[in-house]
Tab-separated table of N, CA, C and O in Angstrom:
chain	number	residue	atom	x	y	z
A	726	MET	N	101.081	112.842	100.883
A	726	MET	CA	102.431	113.243	100.567
A	726	MET	C	103.183	112.112	99.876
A	726	MET	O	103.886	112.340	98.914
A	727	ARG	N	103.027	110.897	100.322
A	727	ARG	CA	103.787	109.781	99.768
A	727	ARG	C	103.606	109.659	98.259
A	727	ARG	O	104.547	109.330	97.541
A	728	ALA	N	102.425	109.972	97.740
A	728	ALA	CA	102.184	109.879	96.301
A	728	ALA	C	103.004	110.882	95.518
A	728	ALA	O	103.229	110.703	94.329
A	729	HIS	N	103.483	111.934	96.153
A	729	HIS	CA	104.218	112.977	95.454
A	729	HIS	C	105.735	112.853	95.608
A	729	HIS	O	106.469	113.572	94.945
A	730	ILE	N	106.202	111.974	96.477
A	730	ILE	CA	107.641	111.834	96.659
A	730	ILE	C	108.238	111.278	95.377
A	730	ILE	O	107.865	110.222	94.906
A	731	GLU	N	109.131	112.033	94.796
A	731	GLU	CA	109.728	111.645	93.533
A	731	GLU	C	111.164	111.178	93.690
A	731	GLU	O	111.581	110.243	93.046
A	732	ARG	N	111.930	111.860	94.529
A	732	ARG	CA	113.365	111.584	94.534
A	732	ARG	C	113.989	111.977	95.857
A	732	ARG	O	113.762	113.069	96.360
A	733	TYR	N	114.752	111.073	96.388
A	733	TYR	CA	115.636	111.383	97.510
A	733	TYR	C	117.022	110.955	97.096
A	733	TYR	O	117.213	109.898	96.516
A	734	VAL	N	117.990	111.796	97.360
A	734	VAL	CA	119.375	111.512	97.029
A	734	VAL	C	120.156	111.476	98.335
A	734	VAL	O	119.985	112.345	99.190
A	735	VAL	N	121.000	110.465	98.478
A	735	VAL	CA	121.794	110.291	99.688
A	735	VAL	C	123.259	110.155	99.291
A	735	VAL	O	123.585	109.433	98.344
A	736	ALA	N	124.128	110.842	100.005
A	736	ALA	CA	125.574	110.733	99.793
A	736	ALA	C	126.202	110.126	101.048
A	736	ALA	O	125.905	110.554	102.159
A	737	ARG	N	127.046	109.122	100.837
A	737	ARG	CA	127.703	108.426	101.952
A	737	ARG	C	129.188	108.270	101.651
A	737	ARG	O	129.611	108.328	100.509
A	738	ASP	N	129.950	108.028	102.701
A	738	ASP	CA	131.328	107.599	102.545
A	738	ASP	C	131.546	106.452	103.521
A	738	ASP	O	130.592	105.956	104.128
A	739	ASN	N	132.784	106.032	103.705
A	739	ASN	CA	133.054	104.897	104.595
A	739	ASN	C	132.668	105.170	106.045
A	739	ASN	O	132.411	104.243	106.805
A	740	ALA	N	132.631	106.432	106.436
A	740	ALA	CA	132.289	106.784	107.819
A	740	ALA	C	130.790	106.954	108.026
A	740	ALA	O	130.351	107.114	109.157
A	741	GLY	N	130.004	106.954	106.940
A	741	GLY	CA	128.558	107.062	107.101
A	741	GLY	C	127.925	108.115	106.210
A	741	GLY	O	128.452	108.474	105.151
A	742	LEU	N	126.807	108.618	106.666
A	742	LEU	CA	126.011	109.570	105.895
A	742	LEU	C	126.705	110.929	105.800
A	742	LEU	O	127.147	111.480	106.807
A	743	LEU	N	126.775	111.470	104.574
A	743	LEU	CA	127.350	112.793	104.356
A	743	LEU	C	126.269	113.846	104.117
A	743	LEU	O	126.402	114.979	104.542
A	744	GLY	N	125.214	113.453	103.407
A	744	GLY	CA	124.164	114.415	103.117
A	744	GLY	C	123.009	113.767	102.396
A	744	GLY	O	123.104	112.640	101.912
A	745	CYS	N	121.902	114.510	102.327
A	745	CYS	CA	120.726	114.024	101.618
A	745	CYS	C	119.866	115.207	101.188
A	745	CYS	O	119.962	116.306	101.750
A	746	ALA	N	119.051	114.962	100.177
A	746	ALA	CA	118.105	115.960	99.695
A	746	ALA	C	116.897	115.218	99.153
A	746	ALA	O	117.020	114.102	98.644
A	747	GLY	N	115.726	115.846	99.273
A	747	GLY	CA	114.511	115.215	98.782
A	747	GLY	C	113.593	116.218	98.118
A	747	GLY	O	113.570	117.396	98.479
A	748	ILE	N	112.843	115.742	97.130
A	748	ILE	CA	111.923	116.607	96.395
A	748	ILE	C	110.634	115.856	96.107
A	748	ILE	O	110.641	114.636	95.940
A	749	GLU	N	109.535	116.594	96.110
A	749	GLU	CA	108.233	116.062	95.726
A	749	GLU	C	107.799	116.776	94.456
A	749	GLU	O	108.153	117.936	94.248
A	750	GLN	N	107.024	116.090	93.624
A	750	GLN	CA	106.559	116.707	92.385
A	750	GLN	C	105.055	116.903	92.430
A	750	GLN	O	104.301	115.996	92.760
A	751	TYR	N	104.633	118.122	92.090
A	751	TYR	CA	103.229	118.496	91.993
A	751	TYR	C	103.032	119.085	90.601
A	751	TYR	O	103.227	120.288	90.398
A	752	GLY	N	102.741	118.241	89.627
A	752	GLY	CA	102.639	118.696	88.247
A	752	GLY	C	103.991	119.170	87.759
A	752	GLY	O	104.980	118.448	87.826
A	753	SER	N	104.054	120.420	87.297
A	753	SER	CA	105.307	120.959	86.773
A	753	SER	C	106.125	121.690	87.838
A	753	SER	O	107.102	122.352	87.529
A	754	VAL	N	105.721	121.522	89.114
A	754	VAL	CA	106.409	122.196	90.222
A	754	VAL	C	107.047	121.159	91.139
A	754	VAL	O	106.411	120.175	91.524
A	755	GLY	N	108.297	121.384	91.491
A	755	GLY	CA	108.970	120.552	92.474
A	755	GLY	C	108.996	121.271	93.811
A	755	GLY	O	109.182	122.491	93.865
A	756	LEU	N	108.797	120.529	94.883
A	756	LEU	CA	108.868	121.080	96.236
A	756	LEU	C	110.068	120.446	96.924
A	756	LEU	O	110.066	119.241	97.209
A	757	LEU	N	111.116	121.233	97.126
A	757	LEU	CA	112.311	120.728	97.799
A	757	LEU	C	111.959	120.501	99.255
A	757	LEU	O	111.638	121.427	99.986
A	758	ARG	N	111.990	119.249	99.681
A	758	ARG	CA	111.575	118.881	101.028
A	758	ARG	C	112.685	118.976	102.046
A	758	ARG	O	112.431	119.131	103.224
A	759	GLY	N	113.899	118.868	101.597
A	759	GLY	CA	114.975	118.935	102.569
A	759	GLY	C	116.329	118.876	101.905
A	759	GLY	O	116.478	118.325	100.822
A	760	LEU	N	117.289	119.488	102.559
A	760	LEU	CA	118.691	119.412	102.169
A	760	LEU	C	119.481	119.440	103.462
A	760	LEU	O	119.341	120.369	104.256
A	761	ALA	N	120.275	118.412	103.678
A	761	ALA	CA	121.086	118.342	104.892
A	761	ALA	C	122.468	117.809	104.527
A	761	ALA	O	122.590	116.857	103.756
A	762	VAL	N	123.488	118.441	105.100
A	762	VAL	CA	124.866	118.021	104.879
A	762	VAL	C	125.548	117.926	106.237
A	762	VAL	O	125.461	118.849	107.052
A	763	ALA	N	126.201	116.801	106.482
A	763	ALA	CA	126.907	116.600	107.748
A	763	ALA	C	127.971	117.681	107.929
A	763	ALA	O	128.580	118.150	106.960
A	764	GLN	N	128.190	118.055	109.162
A	764	GLN	CA	129.155	119.112	109.474
A	764	GLN	C	130.515	118.831	108.844
A	764	GLN	O	131.142	119.728	108.294
A	765	ARG	N	130.965	117.598	108.885
A	765	ARG	CA	132.286	117.250	108.369
A	765	ARG	C	132.385	117.351	106.853
A	765	ARG	O	133.476	117.372	106.297
A	766	ALA	N	131.242	117.477	106.164
A	766	ALA	CA	131.250	117.544	104.704
A	766	ALA	C	130.854	118.919	104.172
A	766	ALA	O	130.763	119.112	102.967
A	767	ARG	N	130.646	119.882	105.046
A	767	ARG	CA	130.238	121.220	104.601
A	767	ARG	C	131.401	121.959	103.961
A	767	ARG	O	132.554	121.638	104.172
A	768	SER	N	131.068	122.933	103.169
A	768	SER	CA	132.037	123.770	102.442
A	768	SER	C	132.811	122.997	101.386
A	768	SER	O	133.854	123.448	100.927
A	769	ALA	N	132.299	121.854	100.985
A	769	ALA	CA	132.950	121.071	99.934
A	769	ALA	C	132.095	121.009	98.676
A	769	ALA	O	132.443	120.315	97.726
A	770	GLY	N	130.946	121.709	98.670
A	770	GLY	CA	130.076	121.714	97.495
A	770	GLY	C	129.093	120.571	97.435
A	770	GLY	O	128.417	120.388	96.422
A	771	LEU	N	128.991	119.790	98.515
A	771	LEU	CA	128.103	118.633	98.493
A	771	LEU	C	126.634	119.041	98.387
A	771	LEU	O	125.864	118.426	97.646
A	772	GLY	N	126.221	120.078	99.093
A	772	GLY	CA	124.831	120.530	99.016
A	772	GLY	C	124.452	120.904	97.596
A	772	GLY	O	123.395	120.517	97.088
A	773	GLU	N	125.325	121.645	96.941
A	773	GLU	CA	125.077	122.039	95.556
A	773	GLU	C	125.026	120.816	94.642
A	773	GLU	O	124.199	120.739	93.722
A	774	LEU	N	125.886	119.831	94.880
A	774	LEU	CA	125.871	118.599	94.093
A	774	LEU	C	124.559	117.841	94.281
A	774	LEU	O	123.967	117.348	93.314
A	775	LEU	N	124.076	117.755	95.521
A	775	LEU	CA	122.806	117.076	95.781
A	775	LEU	C	121.655	117.781	95.068
A	775	LEU	O	120.810	117.131	94.441
A	776	ILE	N	121.627	119.107	95.144
A	776	ILE	CA	120.573	119.871	94.473
A	776	ILE	C	120.657	119.682	92.961
A	776	ILE	O	119.649	119.447	92.288
A	777	SER	N	121.850	119.766	92.391
A	777	SER	CA	121.977	119.631	90.938
A	777	SER	C	121.585	118.235	90.469
A	777	SER	O	121.021	118.086	89.377
A	778	THR	N	121.836	117.219	91.281
A	778	THR	CA	121.423	115.856	90.943
A	778	THR	C	119.906	115.750	90.889
A	778	THR	O	119.337	115.187	89.947
A	779	ILE	N	119.250	116.316	91.879
A	779	ILE	CA	117.782	116.296	91.909
A	779	ILE	C	117.212	117.115	90.754
A	779	ILE	O	116.261	116.696	90.096
A	780	VAL	N	117.783	118.278	90.492
A	780	VAL	CA	117.293	119.137	89.410
A	780	VAL	C	117.382	118.402	88.072
A	780	VAL	O	116.435	118.424	87.278
A	781	ALA	N	118.496	117.754	87.811
A	781	ALA	CA	118.656	117.028	86.551
A	781	ALA	C	117.586	115.956	86.400
A	781	ALA	O	117.025	115.772	85.312
A	782	ASP	N	117.272	115.267	87.481
A	782	ASP	CA	116.270	114.204	87.438
A	782	ASP	C	114.865	114.757	87.219
A	782	ASP	O	114.151	114.308	86.323
A	783	VAL	N	114.458	115.746	88.009
A	783	VAL	CA	113.077	116.228	87.898
A	783	VAL	C	112.850	117.048	86.633
A	783	VAL	O	111.726	117.103	86.136
A	784	ARG	N	113.877	117.653	86.100
A	784	ARG	CA	113.746	118.377	84.823
A	784	ARG	C	113.304	117.397	83.732
A	784	ARG	O	112.453	117.712	82.911
A	785	GLN	N	113.862	116.199	83.753
A	785	GLN	CA	113.474	115.171	82.780
A	785	GLN	C	112.045	114.689	83.011
A	785	GLN	O	111.429	114.148	82.108
A	786	ARG	N	111.507	114.881	84.194
A	786	ARG	CA	110.145	114.465	84.520
A	786	ARG	C	109.129	115.585	84.302
A	786	ARG	O	107.986	115.463	84.702
A	787	GLY	N	109.561	116.703	83.740
A	787	GLY	CA	108.644	117.778	83.412
A	787	GLY	C	108.533	118.902	84.421
A	787	GLY	O	107.701	119.791	84.270
A	788	VAL	N	109.377	118.899	85.449
A	788	VAL	CA	109.350	119.979	86.432
A	788	VAL	C	109.964	121.230	85.812
A	788	VAL	O	111.033	121.174	85.209
A	789	GLU	N	109.257	122.357	85.945
A	789	GLU	CA	109.703	123.615	85.360
A	789	GLU	C	110.187	124.615	86.403
A	789	GLU	O	110.847	125.598	86.063
A	790	SER	N	109.843	124.392	87.671
A	790	SER	CA	110.323	125.265	88.747
A	790	SER	C	110.370	124.473	90.043
A	790	SER	O	109.686	123.465	90.200
A	791	ILE	N	111.210	124.955	90.959
A	791	ILE	CA	111.330	124.324	92.278
A	791	ILE	C	111.075	125.386	93.330
A	791	ILE	O	111.582	126.505	93.238
A	792	VAL	N	110.284	125.011	94.331
A	792	VAL	CA	109.942	125.887	95.451
A	792	VAL	C	110.475	125.252	96.725
A	792	VAL	O	110.517	124.022	96.855
A	793	LEU	N	110.874	126.083	97.677
A	793	LEU	CA	111.310	125.595	98.981
A	793	LEU	C	110.917	126.599	100.047
A	793	LEU	O	110.578	127.742	99.744
A	794	ARG	N	110.966	126.169	101.283
A	794	ARG	CA	110.790	127.067	102.421
A	794	ARG	C	111.991	126.867	103.317
A	794	ARG	O	112.387	125.746	103.614
A	795	THR	N	112.599	127.962	103.732
A	795	THR	CA	113.772	127.882	104.601
A	795	THR	C	113.643	128.868	105.751
A	795	THR	O	113.078	129.940	105.589
A	796	THR	N	114.167	128.466	106.882
A	796	THR	CA	114.190	129.364	108.034
A	796	THR	C	115.587	129.913	108.291
A	796	THR	O	115.741	130.847	109.060
A	797	SER	N	116.600	129.322	107.637
A	797	SER	CA	117.955	129.738	107.974
A	797	SER	C	118.940	129.765	106.807
A	797	SER	O	120.087	130.156	107.003
A	798	ALA	N	118.512	129.366	105.621
A	798	ALA	CA	119.484	129.235	104.534
A	798	ALA	C	119.094	130.020	103.281
A	798	ALA	O	119.477	129.647	102.174
A	799	SER	N	118.384	131.123	103.440
A	799	SER	CA	117.951	131.881	102.260
A	799	SER	C	119.145	132.407	101.458
A	799	SER	O	119.117	132.417	100.227
A	800	ALA	N	120.202	132.832	102.105
A	800	ALA	CA	121.375	133.331	101.383
A	800	ALA	C	122.030	132.210	100.574
A	800	ALA	O	122.465	132.426	99.433
A	801	TYR	N	122.099	131.025	101.154
A	801	TYR	CA	122.662	129.875	100.443
A	801	TYR	C	121.843	129.574	99.187
A	801	TYR	O	122.387	129.441	98.094
A	802	PHE	N	120.516	129.480	99.343
A	802	PHE	CA	119.673	129.156	98.198
A	802	PHE	C	119.657	130.286	97.175
A	802	PHE	O	119.538	130.027	95.978
A	803	ALA	N	119.810	131.525	97.604
A	803	ALA	CA	119.897	132.647	96.665
A	803	ALA	C	121.119	132.479	95.770
A	803	ALA	O	121.059	132.760	94.562
A	804	ARG	N	122.226	132.005	96.329
A	804	ARG	CA	123.433	131.757	95.528
A	804	ARG	C	123.199	130.662	94.484
A	804	ARG	O	123.889	130.610	93.469
A	805	LEU	N	122.226	129.788	94.740
A	805	LEU	CA	121.907	128.717	93.795
A	805	LEU	C	120.827	129.132	92.800
A	805	LEU	O	120.364	128.308	92.012
A	806	GLY	N	120.396	130.385	92.861
A	806	GLY	CA	119.428	130.883	91.890
A	806	GLY	C	118.000	130.989	92.372
A	806	GLY	O	117.109	131.351	91.606
A	807	PHE	N	117.742	130.688	93.637
A	807	PHE	CA	116.393	130.818	94.193
A	807	PHE	C	116.155	132.262	94.603
A	807	PHE	O	117.072	132.949	95.056
A	808	ALA	N	114.900	132.714	94.467
A	808	ALA	CA	114.530	134.064	94.869
A	808	ALA	C	113.267	133.996	95.724
A	808	ALA	O	112.396	133.140	95.495
A	809	PRO	N	113.139	134.880	96.711
A	809	PRO	CA	111.929	134.890	97.553
A	809	PRO	C	110.686	135.172	96.709
A	809	PRO	O	110.742	135.931	95.737
A	810	ILE	N	109.592	134.523	97.089
A	810	ILE	CA	108.314	134.780	96.438
A	810	ILE	C	107.259	135.054	97.501
A	810	ILE	O	107.412	134.663	98.661
A	811	THR	N	106.196	135.713	97.098
A	811	THR	CA	105.078	136.012	97.992
A	811	THR	C	103.983	134.974	97.780
A	811	THR	O	104.044	134.170	96.834
A	812	THR	N	102.984	135.020	98.627
A	812	THR	CA	101.858	134.096	98.495
A	812	THR	C	101.195	134.232	97.133
A	812	THR	O	100.824	133.226	96.518
A	813	SER	N	101.088	135.436	96.626
A	813	SER	CA	100.444	135.634	95.325
A	813	SER	C	101.260	135.040	94.178
A	813	SER	O	100.726	134.782	93.103
A	814	GLU	N	102.547	134.811	94.397
A	814	GLU	CA	103.413	134.225	93.373
A	814	GLU	C	103.544	132.704	93.514
A	814	GLU	O	104.172	132.064	92.674
A	815	MET	N	102.948	132.152	94.561
A	815	MET	CA	103.043	130.715	94.820
A	815	MET	C	102.383	129.922	93.690
A	815	MET	O	101.278	130.247	93.285
A	816	PRO	N	103.060	128.910	93.157
A	816	PRO	CA	102.425	128.073	92.135
A	816	PRO	C	101.125	127.456	92.663
A	816	PRO	O	101.068	127.002	93.804
A	817	ARG	N	100.110	127.472	91.842
A	817	ARG	CA	98.788	126.979	92.253
A	817	ARG	C	98.825	125.562	92.797
A	817	ARG	O	98.086	125.219	93.701
A	818	ALA	N	99.691	124.736	92.231
A	818	ALA	CA	99.756	123.335	92.654
A	818	ALA	C	100.128	123.189	94.127
A	818	ALA	O	99.809	122.191	94.755
A	819	LEU	N	100.796	124.202	94.698
A	819	LEU	CA	101.257	124.121	96.081
A	819	LEU	C	100.321	124.817	97.069
A	819	LEU	O	100.481	124.668	98.283
A	820	LEU	N	99.359	125.581	96.584
A	820	LEU	CA	98.483	126.344	97.478
A	820	LEU	C	97.747	125.477	98.502
A	820	LEU	O	97.581	125.908	99.640
A	821	PRO	N	97.307	124.269	98.161
A	821	PRO	CA	96.599	123.459	99.170
A	821	PRO	C	97.481	122.925	100.304
A	821	PRO	O	96.982	122.479	101.321
A	822	LEU	N	98.789	122.991	100.150
A	822	LEU	CA	99.685	122.435	101.163
A	822	LEU	C	99.709	123.341	102.387
A	822	LEU	O	99.853	124.554	102.276
A	823	THR	N	99.614	122.757	103.554
A	823	THR	CA	99.505	123.529	104.797
A	823	THR	C	100.828	124.091	105.296
A	823	THR	O	100.828	124.954	106.165
A	824	GLU	N	101.946	123.640	104.770
A	824	GLU	CA	103.224	124.125	105.294
A	824	GLU	C	103.620	125.497	104.783
A	824	GLU	O	104.648	126.028	105.180
A	825	PHE	N	102.828	126.083	103.902
A	825	PHE	CA	103.142	127.409	103.399
A	825	PHE	C	102.228	128.441	104.030
A	825	PHE	O	101.110	128.644	103.596
A	826	PRO	N	102.720	129.135	105.065
A	826	PRO	CA	101.904	130.174	105.699
A	826	PRO	C	101.761	131.366	104.768
A	826	PRO	O	102.596	131.571	103.886
A	827	PRO	N	100.718	132.162	104.955
A	827	PRO	CA	100.567	133.351	104.115
A	827	PRO	C	101.764	134.291	104.268
A	827	PRO	O	102.169	134.615	105.378
A	828	GLY	N	102.350	134.684	103.147
A	828	GLY	CA	103.478	135.614	103.183
A	828	GLY	C	104.751	134.970	103.696
A	828	GLY	O	104.799	133.809	104.036
A	829	ASN	N	105.798	135.737	103.734
A	829	ASN	CA	107.081	135.282	104.285
A	829	ASN	C	107.121	135.676	105.749
A	829	ASN	O	107.434	136.794	106.097
A	830	THR	N	106.786	134.741	106.621
A	830	THR	CA	106.678	135.015	108.047
A	830	THR	C	107.869	134.452	108.792
A	830	THR	O	108.795	133.932	108.202
A	831	ALA	N	107.803	134.518	110.111
A	831	ALA	CA	108.863	133.970	110.955
A	831	ALA	C	109.014	132.464	110.761
A	831	ALA	O	110.023	131.896	111.139
A	832	GLU	N	108.016	131.831	110.155
A	832	GLU	CA	108.091	130.392	109.917
A	832	GLU	C	108.962	130.058	108.717
A	832	GLU	O	109.158	128.906	108.402
A	833	GLY	N	109.453	131.047	108.027
A	833	GLY	CA	110.356	130.783	106.927
A	833	GLY	C	110.100	131.657	105.730
A	833	GLY	O	109.089	132.334	105.617
A	834	ILE	N	111.058	131.629	104.844
A	834	ILE	CA	110.968	132.354	103.588
A	834	ILE	C	110.717	131.342	102.490
A	834	ILE	O	111.398	130.319	102.401
A	835	VAL	N	109.745	131.618	101.661
A	835	VAL	CA	109.446	130.751	100.520
A	835	VAL	C	110.236	131.285	99.331
A	835	VAL	O	110.232	132.484	99.053
A	836	MET	N	110.920	130.368	98.637
A	836	MET	CA	111.782	130.745	97.514
A	836	MET	C	111.485	129.847	96.333
A	836	MET	O	111.006	128.724	96.502
A	837	GLN	N	111.801	130.347	95.138
A	837	GLN	CA	111.529	129.581	93.912
A	837	GLN	C	112.632	129.840	92.903
A	837	GLN	O	113.240	130.909	92.868
A	838	THR	N	112.866	128.845	92.059
A	838	THR	CA	113.756	128.997	90.913
A	838	THR	C	113.124	128.317	89.711
A	838	THR	O	112.464	127.292	89.843
A	839	ALA	N	113.299	128.908	88.551
A	839	ALA	CA	112.851	128.302	87.297
A	839	ALA	C	113.958	127.395	86.771
A	839	ALA	O	115.139	127.689	86.938
A	840	LEU	N	113.561	126.309	86.157
A	840	LEU	CA	114.555	125.386	85.597
A	840	LEU	C	114.712	125.604	84.092
A	840	LEU	O	113.881	126.090	83.432
C-alpha cells in the first residue's frame, strides 16, 4: 500500500486538526482512502474542499477516475458526483485489493466518479 500513497491533505486551525483526506493511485485510478472532518468544522464545505484539492492534484498525475467505499456517506458522495458501481464495473487496477467485497454488501457501497 505504501507504494501507492500519493496524497494526503490535512486542514488545521489554531485549535488543531479540522479534517483530512487521502488517496492512493493505481495507474489511472485513484482510490480515496479516507475523508474525515471534525464535528466543529462540518457543514462549512471543508470536506468538499479537501476532495477538490486531492482531485486537482491527482488529475495532473494522470488519474481519470476515483473510486471509494463508504458505509455511511453515499448520499454525501453522490452530491459530489460519485455513483454506485458493481463488481463488474470495478476498474481492473483495483480488483486485487482485498477491501472490495463482491457487490455492494453490508460492508459498504463502492462508488466512482470520472474526472
